[in-house]
mmCIF file of C-alpha atoms in Angstrom:
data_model
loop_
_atom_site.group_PDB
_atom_site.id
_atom_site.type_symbol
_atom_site.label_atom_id
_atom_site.label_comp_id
_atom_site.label_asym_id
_atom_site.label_seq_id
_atom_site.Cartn_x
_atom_site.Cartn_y
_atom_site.Cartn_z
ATOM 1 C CA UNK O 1 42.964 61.435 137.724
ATOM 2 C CA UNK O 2 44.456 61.226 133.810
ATOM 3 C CA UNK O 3 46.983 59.565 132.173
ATOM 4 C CA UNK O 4 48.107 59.815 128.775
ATOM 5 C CA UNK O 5 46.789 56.779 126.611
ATOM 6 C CA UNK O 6 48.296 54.508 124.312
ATOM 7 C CA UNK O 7 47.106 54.561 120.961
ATOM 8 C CA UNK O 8 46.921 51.510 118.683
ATOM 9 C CA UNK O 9 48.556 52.340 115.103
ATOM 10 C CA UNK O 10 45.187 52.587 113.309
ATOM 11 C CA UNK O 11 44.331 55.551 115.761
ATOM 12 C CA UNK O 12 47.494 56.878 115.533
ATOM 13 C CA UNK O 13 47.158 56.861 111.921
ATOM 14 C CA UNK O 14 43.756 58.909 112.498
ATOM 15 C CA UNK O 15 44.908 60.832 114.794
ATOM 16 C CA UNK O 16 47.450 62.429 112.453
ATOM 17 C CA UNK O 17 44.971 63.059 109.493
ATOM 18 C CA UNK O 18 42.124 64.462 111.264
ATOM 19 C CA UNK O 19 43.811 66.121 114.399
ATOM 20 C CA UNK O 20 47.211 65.934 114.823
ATOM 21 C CA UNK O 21 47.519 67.881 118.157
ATOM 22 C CA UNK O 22 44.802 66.289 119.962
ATOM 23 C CA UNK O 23 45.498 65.192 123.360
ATOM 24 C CA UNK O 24 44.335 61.389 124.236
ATOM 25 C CA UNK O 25 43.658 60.960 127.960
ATOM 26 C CA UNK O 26 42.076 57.823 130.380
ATOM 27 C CA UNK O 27 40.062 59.213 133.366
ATOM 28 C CA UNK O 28 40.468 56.710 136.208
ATOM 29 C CA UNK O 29 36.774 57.013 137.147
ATOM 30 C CA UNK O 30 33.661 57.217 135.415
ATOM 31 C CA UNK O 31 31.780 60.427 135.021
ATOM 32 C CA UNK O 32 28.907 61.998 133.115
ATOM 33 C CA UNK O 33 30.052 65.847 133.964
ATOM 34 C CA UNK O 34 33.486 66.466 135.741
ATOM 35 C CA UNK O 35 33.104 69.265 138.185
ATOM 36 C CA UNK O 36 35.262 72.870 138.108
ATOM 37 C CA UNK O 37 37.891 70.608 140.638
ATOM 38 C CA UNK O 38 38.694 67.679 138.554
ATOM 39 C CA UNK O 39 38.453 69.202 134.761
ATOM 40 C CA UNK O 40 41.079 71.411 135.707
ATOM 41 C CA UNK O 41 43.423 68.471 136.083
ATOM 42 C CA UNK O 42 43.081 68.168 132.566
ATOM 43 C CA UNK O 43 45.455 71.585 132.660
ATOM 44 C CA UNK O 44 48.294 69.155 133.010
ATOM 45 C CA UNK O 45 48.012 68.085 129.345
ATOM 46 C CA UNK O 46 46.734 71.267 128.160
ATOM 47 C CA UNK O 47 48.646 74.734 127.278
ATOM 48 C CA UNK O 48 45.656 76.664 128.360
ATOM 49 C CA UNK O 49 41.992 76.321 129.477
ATOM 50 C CA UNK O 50 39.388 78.021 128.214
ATOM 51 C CA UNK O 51 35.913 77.429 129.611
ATOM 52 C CA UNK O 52 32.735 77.720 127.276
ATOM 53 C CA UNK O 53 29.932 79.572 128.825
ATOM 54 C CA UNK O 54 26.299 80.454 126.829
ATOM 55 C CA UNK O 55 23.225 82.826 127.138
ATOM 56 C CA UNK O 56 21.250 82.297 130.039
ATOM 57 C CA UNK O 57 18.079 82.806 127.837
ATOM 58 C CA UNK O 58 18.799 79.985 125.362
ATOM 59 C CA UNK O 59 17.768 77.768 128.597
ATOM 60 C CA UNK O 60 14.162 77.202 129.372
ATOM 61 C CA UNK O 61 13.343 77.645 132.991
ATOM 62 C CA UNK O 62 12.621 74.241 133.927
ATOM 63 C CA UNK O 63 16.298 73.061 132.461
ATOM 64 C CA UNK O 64 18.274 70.360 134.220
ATOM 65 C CA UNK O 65 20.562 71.595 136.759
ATOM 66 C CA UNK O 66 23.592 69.886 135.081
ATOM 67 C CA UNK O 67 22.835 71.813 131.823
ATOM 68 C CA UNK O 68 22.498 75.535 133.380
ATOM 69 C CA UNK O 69 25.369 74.327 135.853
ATOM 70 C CA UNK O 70 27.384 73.417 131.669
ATOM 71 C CA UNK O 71 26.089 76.640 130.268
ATOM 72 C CA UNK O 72 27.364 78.985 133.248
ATOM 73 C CA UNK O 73 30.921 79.747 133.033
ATOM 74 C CA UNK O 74 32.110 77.247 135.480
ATOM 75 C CA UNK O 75 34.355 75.184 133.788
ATOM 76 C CA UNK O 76 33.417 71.620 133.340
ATOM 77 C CA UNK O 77 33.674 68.836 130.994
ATOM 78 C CA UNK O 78 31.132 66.261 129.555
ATOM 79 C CA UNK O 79 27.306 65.761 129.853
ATOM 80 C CA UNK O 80 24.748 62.750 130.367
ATOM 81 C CA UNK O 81 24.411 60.927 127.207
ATOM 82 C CA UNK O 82 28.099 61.765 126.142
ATOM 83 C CA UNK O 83 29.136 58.035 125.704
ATOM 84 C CA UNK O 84 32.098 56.212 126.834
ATOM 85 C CA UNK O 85 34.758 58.811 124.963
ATOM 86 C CA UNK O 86 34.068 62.442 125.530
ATOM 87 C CA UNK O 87 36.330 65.120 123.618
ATOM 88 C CA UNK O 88 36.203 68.745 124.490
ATOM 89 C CA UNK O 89 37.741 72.198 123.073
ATOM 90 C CA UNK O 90 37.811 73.823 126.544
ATOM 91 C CA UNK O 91 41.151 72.919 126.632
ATOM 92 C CA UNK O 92 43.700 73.980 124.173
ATOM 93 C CA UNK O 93 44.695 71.847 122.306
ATOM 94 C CA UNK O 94 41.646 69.830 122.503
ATOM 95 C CA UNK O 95 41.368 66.479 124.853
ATOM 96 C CA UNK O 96 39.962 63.311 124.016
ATOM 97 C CA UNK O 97 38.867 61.017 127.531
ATOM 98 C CA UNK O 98 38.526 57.835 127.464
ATOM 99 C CA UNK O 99 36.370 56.276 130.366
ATOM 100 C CA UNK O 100 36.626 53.052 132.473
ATOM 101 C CA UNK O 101 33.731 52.011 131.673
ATOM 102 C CA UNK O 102 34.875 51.019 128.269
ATOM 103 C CA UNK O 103 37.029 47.899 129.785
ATOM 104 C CA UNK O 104 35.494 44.939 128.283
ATOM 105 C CA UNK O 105 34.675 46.125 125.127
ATOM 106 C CA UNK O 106 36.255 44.794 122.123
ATOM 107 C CA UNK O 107 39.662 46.463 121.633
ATOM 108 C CA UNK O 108 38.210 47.349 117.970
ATOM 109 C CA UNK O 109 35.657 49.001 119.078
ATOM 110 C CA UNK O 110 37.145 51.094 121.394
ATOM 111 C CA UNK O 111 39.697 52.310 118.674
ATOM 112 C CA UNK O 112 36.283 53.461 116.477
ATOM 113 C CA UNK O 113 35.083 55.485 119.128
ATOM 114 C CA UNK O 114 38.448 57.213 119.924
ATOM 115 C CA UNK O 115 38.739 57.487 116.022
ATOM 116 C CA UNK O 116 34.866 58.956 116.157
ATOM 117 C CA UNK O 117 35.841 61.412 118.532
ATOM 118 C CA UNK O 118 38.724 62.884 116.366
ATOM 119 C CA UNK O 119 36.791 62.633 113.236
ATOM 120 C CA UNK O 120 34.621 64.972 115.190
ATOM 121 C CA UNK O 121 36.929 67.455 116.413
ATOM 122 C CA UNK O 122 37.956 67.476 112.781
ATOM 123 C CA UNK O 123 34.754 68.630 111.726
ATOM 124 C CA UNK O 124 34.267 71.475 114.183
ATOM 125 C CA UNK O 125 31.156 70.366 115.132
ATOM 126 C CA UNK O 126 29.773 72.282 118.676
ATOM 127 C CA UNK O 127 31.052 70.380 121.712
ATOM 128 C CA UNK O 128 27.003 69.949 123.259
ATOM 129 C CA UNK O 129 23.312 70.316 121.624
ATOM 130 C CA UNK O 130 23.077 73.637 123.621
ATOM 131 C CA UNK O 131 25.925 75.008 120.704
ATOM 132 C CA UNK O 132 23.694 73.548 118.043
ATOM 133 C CA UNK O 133 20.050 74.367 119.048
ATOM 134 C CA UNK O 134 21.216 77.707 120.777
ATOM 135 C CA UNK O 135 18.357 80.344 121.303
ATOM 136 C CA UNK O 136 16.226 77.711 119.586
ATOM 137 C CA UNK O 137 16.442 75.030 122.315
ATOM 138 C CA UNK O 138 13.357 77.065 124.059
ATOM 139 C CA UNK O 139 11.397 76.190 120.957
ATOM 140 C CA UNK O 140 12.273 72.378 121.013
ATOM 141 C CA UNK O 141 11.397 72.202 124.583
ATOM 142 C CA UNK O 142 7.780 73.387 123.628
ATOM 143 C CA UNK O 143 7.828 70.899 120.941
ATOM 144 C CA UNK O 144 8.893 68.089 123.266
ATOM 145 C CA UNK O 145 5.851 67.229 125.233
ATOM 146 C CA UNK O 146 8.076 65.229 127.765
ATOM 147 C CA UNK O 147 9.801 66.604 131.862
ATOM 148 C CA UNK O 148 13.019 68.605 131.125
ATOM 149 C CA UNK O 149 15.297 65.039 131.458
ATOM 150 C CA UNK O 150 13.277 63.680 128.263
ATOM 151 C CA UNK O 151 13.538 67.046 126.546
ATOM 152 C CA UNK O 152 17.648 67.186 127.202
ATOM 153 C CA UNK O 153 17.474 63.043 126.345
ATOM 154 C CA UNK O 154 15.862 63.989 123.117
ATOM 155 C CA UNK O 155 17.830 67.038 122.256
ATOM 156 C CA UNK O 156 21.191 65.145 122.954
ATOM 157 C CA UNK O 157 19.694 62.280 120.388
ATOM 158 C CA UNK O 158 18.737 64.769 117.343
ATOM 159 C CA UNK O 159 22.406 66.444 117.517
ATOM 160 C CA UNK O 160 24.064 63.356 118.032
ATOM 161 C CA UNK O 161 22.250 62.269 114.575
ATOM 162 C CA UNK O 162 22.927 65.671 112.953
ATOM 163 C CA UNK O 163 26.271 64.715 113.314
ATOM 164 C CA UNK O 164 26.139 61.188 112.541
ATOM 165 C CA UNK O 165 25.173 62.446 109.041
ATOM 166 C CA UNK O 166 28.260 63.691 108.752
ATOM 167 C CA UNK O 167 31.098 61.611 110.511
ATOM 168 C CA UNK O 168 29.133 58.787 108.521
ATOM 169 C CA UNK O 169 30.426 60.011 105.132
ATOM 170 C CA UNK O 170 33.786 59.807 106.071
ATOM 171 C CA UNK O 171 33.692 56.784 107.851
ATOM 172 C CA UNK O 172 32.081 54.567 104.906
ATOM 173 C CA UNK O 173 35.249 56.119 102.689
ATOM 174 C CA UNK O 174 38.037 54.031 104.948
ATOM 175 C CA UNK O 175 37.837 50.768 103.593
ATOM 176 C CA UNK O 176 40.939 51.642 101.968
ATOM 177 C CA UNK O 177 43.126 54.003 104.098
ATOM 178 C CA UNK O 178 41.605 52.480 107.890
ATOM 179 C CA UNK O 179 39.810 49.089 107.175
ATOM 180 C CA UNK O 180 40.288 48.318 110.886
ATOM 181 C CA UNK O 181 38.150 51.013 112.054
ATOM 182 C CA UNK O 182 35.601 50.194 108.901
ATOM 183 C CA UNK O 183 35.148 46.774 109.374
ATOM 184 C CA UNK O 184 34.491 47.938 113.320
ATOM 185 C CA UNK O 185 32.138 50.383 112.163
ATOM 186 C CA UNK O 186 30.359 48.154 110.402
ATOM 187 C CA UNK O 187 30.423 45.501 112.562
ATOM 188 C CA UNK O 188 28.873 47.709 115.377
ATOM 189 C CA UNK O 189 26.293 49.143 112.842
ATOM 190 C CA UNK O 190 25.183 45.566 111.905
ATOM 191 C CA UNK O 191 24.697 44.589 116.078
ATOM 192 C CA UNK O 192 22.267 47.264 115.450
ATOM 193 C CA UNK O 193 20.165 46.636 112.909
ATOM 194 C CA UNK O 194 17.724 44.159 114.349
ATOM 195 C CA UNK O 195 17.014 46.587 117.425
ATOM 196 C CA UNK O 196 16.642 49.954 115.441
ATOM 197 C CA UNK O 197 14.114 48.096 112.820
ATOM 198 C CA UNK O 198 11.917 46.975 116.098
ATOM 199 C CA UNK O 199 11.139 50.483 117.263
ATOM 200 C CA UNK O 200 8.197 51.641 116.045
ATOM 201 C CA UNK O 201 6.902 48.079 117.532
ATOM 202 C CA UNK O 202 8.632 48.326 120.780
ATOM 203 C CA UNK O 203 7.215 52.014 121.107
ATOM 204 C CA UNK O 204 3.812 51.329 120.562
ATOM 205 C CA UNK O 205 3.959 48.449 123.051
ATOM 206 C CA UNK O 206 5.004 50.494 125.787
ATOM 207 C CA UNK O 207 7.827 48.860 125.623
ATOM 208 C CA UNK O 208 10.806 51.287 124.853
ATOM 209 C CA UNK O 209 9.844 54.746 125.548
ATOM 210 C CA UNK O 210 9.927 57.222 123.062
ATOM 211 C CA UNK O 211 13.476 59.670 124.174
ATOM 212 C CA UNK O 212 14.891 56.302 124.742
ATOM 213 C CA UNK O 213 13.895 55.104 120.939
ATOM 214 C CA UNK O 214 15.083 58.058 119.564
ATOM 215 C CA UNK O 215 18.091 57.722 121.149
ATOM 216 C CA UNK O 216 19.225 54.811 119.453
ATOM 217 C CA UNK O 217 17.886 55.430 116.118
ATOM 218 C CA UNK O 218 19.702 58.719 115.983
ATOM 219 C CA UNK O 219 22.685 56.685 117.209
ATOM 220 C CA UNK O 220 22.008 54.406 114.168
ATOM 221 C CA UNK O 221 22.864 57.154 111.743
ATOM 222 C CA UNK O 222 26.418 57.261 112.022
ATOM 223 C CA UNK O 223 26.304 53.493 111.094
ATOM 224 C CA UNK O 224 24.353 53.754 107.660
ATOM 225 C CA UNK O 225 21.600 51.696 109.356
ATOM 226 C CA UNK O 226 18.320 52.114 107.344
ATOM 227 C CA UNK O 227 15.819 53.760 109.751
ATOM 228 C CA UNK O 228 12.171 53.113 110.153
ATOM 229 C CA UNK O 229 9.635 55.818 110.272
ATOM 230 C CA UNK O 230 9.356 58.300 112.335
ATOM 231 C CA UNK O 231 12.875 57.866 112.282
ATOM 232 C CA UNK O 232 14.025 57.723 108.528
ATOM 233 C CA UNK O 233 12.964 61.731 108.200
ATOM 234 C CA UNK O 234 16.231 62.544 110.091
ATOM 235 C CA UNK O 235 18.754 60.626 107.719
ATOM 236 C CA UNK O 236 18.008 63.058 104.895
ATOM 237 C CA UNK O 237 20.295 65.963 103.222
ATOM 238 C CA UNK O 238 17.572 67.991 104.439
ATOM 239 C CA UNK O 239 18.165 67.223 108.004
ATOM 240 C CA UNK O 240 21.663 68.041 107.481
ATOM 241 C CA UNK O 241 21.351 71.314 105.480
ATOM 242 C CA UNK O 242 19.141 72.660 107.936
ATOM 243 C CA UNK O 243 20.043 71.486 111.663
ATOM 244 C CA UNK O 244 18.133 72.677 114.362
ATOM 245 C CA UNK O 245 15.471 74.307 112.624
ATOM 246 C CA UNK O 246 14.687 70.443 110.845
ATOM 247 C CA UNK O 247 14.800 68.614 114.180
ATOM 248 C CA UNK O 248 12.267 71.553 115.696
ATOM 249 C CA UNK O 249 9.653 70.807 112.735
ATOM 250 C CA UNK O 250 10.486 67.077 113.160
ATOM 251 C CA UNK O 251 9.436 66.816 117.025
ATOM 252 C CA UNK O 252 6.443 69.232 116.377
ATOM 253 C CA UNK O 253 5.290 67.250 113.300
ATOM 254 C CA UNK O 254 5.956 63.273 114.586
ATOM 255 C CA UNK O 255 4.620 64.717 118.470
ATOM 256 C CA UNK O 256 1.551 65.939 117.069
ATOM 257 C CA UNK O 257 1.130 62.625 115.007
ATOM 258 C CA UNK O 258 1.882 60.352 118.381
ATOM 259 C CA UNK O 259 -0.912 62.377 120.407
ATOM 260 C CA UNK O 260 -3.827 61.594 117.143
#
């Protein structure tokens, strides 16, 4: 079900700055969470497995199956909303997968997002929202007035950003050292622009709903793309400084404002 990848020099050269032992896989099929049966394949590149497991009460009761079924201590591997290249610590050392679904894309492209998801590793960053928000993802579902898929669609957005404020620092910096994987990062940031600055309009048409805008605004941070409001509250220090209990106060605050 994996293969080893080949890696283009500019990832290569990545690879050995940010993580070094980082294992760089293709899954032949596309998946949003690999079940106990097929992650465990991913032993055959790995020294060891260990599976992450968290408190059942940092769950609301009306979760999503697929995040309790994550949480438990069966081991499995990547979530809805995880992208095209997931990376996990459950295995030791850590595993990068790369997913069909990428064929087609511009080969420059796909080396940012391999090179995004070692930058990540590199930062230690939790491997899901539910290691971010922890026992405060209970309070973000209240804030969230939205069924538990818009909740976890929302969640998976405002960590994604939280992130994005960081891997975006180093990723403006390598114009000089990676200017293939800038000039792709900028490129993708600038296909962007013209969609994130429509939101607010496309929201209040009933056009785009509101997880779904948030989605790709948060995904917009990573890029340096200047946000429009609601929006432009969570590319701030602030947001970064202060994590989950930021993007709580955020949803409460621009939730409250959508309902007046």
């Amino acid at each position: 079900m994996f293969a080893a990848r080949d890696l283009s020099s500019p990832v290569e050269a990545v690879r050995d700055e940010y993580a070094p032992d980082v294992r760089i896989v293709d899954c032949e099929r596309d998946f949003e969470t690999l079940p106990p049966a097929q992650a465990e394949e991913l032993g055959l590149f790995a020294d060891a497995l260990e599976p992450a497991s968290y408190p059942v009460d940092w769950l609301p009761a009306d979760a999503p199956k697929l995040l309790a079924r994550y949480a438990s201590s069966d081991f499995t591997v990547g979530m809805p909303g995880d992208g095209s290249v997931v990376w996990t610590r459950q295995t030791d050392p850590p595993t990068v997968i790369v997913k069909p679904r990428v064929e087609g894309s511009p080969e420059s492209f796909i080396d940012f997002l391999l090179a995004e998801a070692l930058v990540e590793l590199n930062l230690e960053v939790p491997e899901h929202f539910i290691g971010f928000f922890e026992e405060t993802y209970p309070d973000l579902n209240r804030a969230v007035p939205l069924d538990s898929n818009g909740t976890y669609q929302v969640a998976a957005a405002l960590y994604g950003g939280w992130v994005g404020l960081q891997t975006c620092e180093v990723f403006a910096d390598w114009h000089g050292d990676h200017p293939e994987l800038a000039d792709a990062w900028q490129d993708a940031g600038t296909r962007l622009e013209d969609r994130v600055s429509g939101l607010p309009r496309a929201v209040a048409r009933g056009e785009t709903e509101f997880a779904d805008a948030t989605e790709l605004a948060c995904a917009a941070i990573k890029h340096a793309i200047e946000l429009p409001a609601p929006f432009a509250a969570l590319d701030t220090d602030a947001y970064r400084d202060h994590g989950p209990e930021y993007a709580i106060r955020w949803a409460e605050k621009t939730f409250d404002s959508l309902a007046d």
